[in-house]
């Protein structure tokens, strides 16, 4: 018999910022759409503000916008989920069969595929963590982060301090998500000292990248790379377009005078995507590719 529970008093977990209410289904506690960070465009992620009362965590959070409309493909073999998007997409999900903070279960931290430009934590139905939590006795975490021009646009040459790491804020989101796991996962029955990061394709590339980021040191104990490696000599991740020229072209499309990146940071998301695509086409006609990695 299937059992579902979502009540005023359970399942509720106390995080460092406040209480979250998830739901229980067939032996697994599920918490969806947990906001692990906040960030302005091109800027580094920051911890979320604390709250009073209990926040619901029973719906998936927003996913990062992609630069082209996703199209259903191969749905019989690999069913997909299509979901609302926002550049404010720092959300993660947790599946666990225990809320005992002394349980110390292994933690699996899943990074989705899609290169550095597309995908989400819920893009494929197989990204659901229910079976791993129920049958393999682990705490499963999946995460969204900034992608493409929202997560990896290089504007360092414009000399604005708060934007100096814009080309890496997508990876910085993942580091911030791992910090959230370190600080909170024990409340979900997980062991913060036994976290395995794993990902497929672009997610595998991000696993290898996290292994090279000093700020990520100590936030995970193990790593699994599934058909995606990001290192010199293995794959060609070099962009053929000068980063400053690319950003200037985006601003030219938007008629931003004096190439003021402060104004670029305030352009509505849809208009920003439109301009990025115009710039991509411009350089593509010159035979030059832009590689978001």
mmCIF file of C-alpha atoms in Angstrom, residues 3 15 45 59 64 76 94 107 132 144 147 150 158-159 161 164 180 203-205 215 218 230 256 260 267 272 277 291:
data_model
loop_
_atom_site.group_PDB
_atom_site.id
_atom_site.type_symbol
_atom_site.label_atom_id
_atom_site.label_comp_id
_atom_site.label_asym_id
_atom_site.label_seq_id
_atom_site.Cartn_x
_atom_site.Cartn_y
_atom_site.Cartn_z
ATOM 1 C CA UNK A 3 1.744 5.865 1.913
ATOM 2 C CA UNK A 15 18.220 24.105 8.578
ATOM 3 C CA UNK A 45 26.317 33.586 -4.989
ATOM 4 C CA UNK A 59 7.752 21.762 -5.458
ATOM 5 C CA UNK A 64 18.279 28.071 -15.423
ATOM 6 C CA UNK A 76 10.014 6.859 -24.987
ATOM 7 C CA UNK A 94 16.877 16.071 -1.222
ATOM 8 C CA UNK A 107 25.488 11.530 0.521
ATOM 9 C CA UNK A 132 18.696 5.566 -4.494
ATOM 10 C CA UNK A 144 20.436 23.557 -10.271
ATOM 11 C CA UNK A 147 24.472 27.980 -17.105
ATOM 12 C CA UNK A 150 24.121 33.444 -17.051
ATOM 13 C CA UNK A 158 35.728 45.521 -18.194
ATOM 14 C CA UNK A 159 37.407 46.096 -14.836
ATOM 15 C CA UNK A 161 35.439 44.207 -9.233
ATOM 16 C CA UNK A 164 35.579 39.746 -12.028
ATOM 17 C CA UNK A 180 24.831 24.105 2.093
ATOM 18 C CA UNK A 203 28.069 17.066 -15.104
ATOM 19 C CA UNK A 204 31.159 14.868 -15.257
ATOM 20 C CA UNK A 205 33.153 17.803 -16.587
ATOM 21 C CA UNK A 215 37.189 26.687 -2.499
ATOM 22 C CA UNK A 218 36.945 19.615 1.982
ATOM 23 C CA UNK A 230 37.324 18.461 -18.498
ATOM 24 C CA UNK A 256 24.092 49.868 -24.835
ATOM 25 C CA UNK A 260 28.412 49.762 -19.879
ATOM 26 C CA UNK A 267 18.611 43.860 -19.106
ATOM 27 C CA UNK A 272 19.463 39.306 -22.785
ATOM 28 C CA UNK A 277 21.930 34.528 -29.593
ATOM 29 C CA UNK A 291 32.434 27.448 -25.815
#
